[in-house]
Amino acid sequence: MLRPVRRIITGHDAHGNSIIIEDAPSPHVLENSAQEG
């Protein structure tokens, strides 16, 4: 069973501070049945 995969996109604001732009489930997830774990 596939665990949920999240896509976190980061960047910097005008002051150079780290910011999170997007934190959401990944729209494209592929499962490789030949690989366990």
XYZ file of C-alpha atoms in Angstrom:
37
model
C 0.000 0.000 0.000
C 1.300 3.412 -0.951
C 1.707 6.039 1.755
C 0.566 9.566 0.931
C 3.263 11.603 -0.830
C 3.382 15.353 -0.287
C 4.934 18.009 -2.496
C 6.460 20.899 -0.570
C 7.689 23.858 -2.614
C 9.902 26.385 -0.832
C 11.310 29.760 -1.750
C 12.438 33.088 -0.328
C 10.531 36.296 0.349
C 11.720 39.837 -0.418
C 13.725 39.877 2.845
C 15.544 36.611 2.076
C 13.578 34.559 4.606
C 12.584 30.980 3.809
C 8.914 30.517 2.982
C 6.673 27.599 2.061
C 4.933 28.329 -1.219
C 2.911 25.119 -1.464
C 2.338 22.124 0.827
C -0.099 19.700 -0.767
C -0.507 16.093 -1.875
C 1.548 15.327 -4.966
C -0.660 15.231 -8.065
C 1.486 12.552 -9.765
C 2.496 9.433 -7.831
C 3.595 6.189 -9.484
C 3.830 2.858 -7.696
C 6.598 0.440 -8.688
C 5.222 -3.047 -7.980
C 8.696 -4.586 -8.439
C 10.095 -2.653 -5.469
C 9.089 -3.428 -1.901
C 8.880 -1.034 0.993
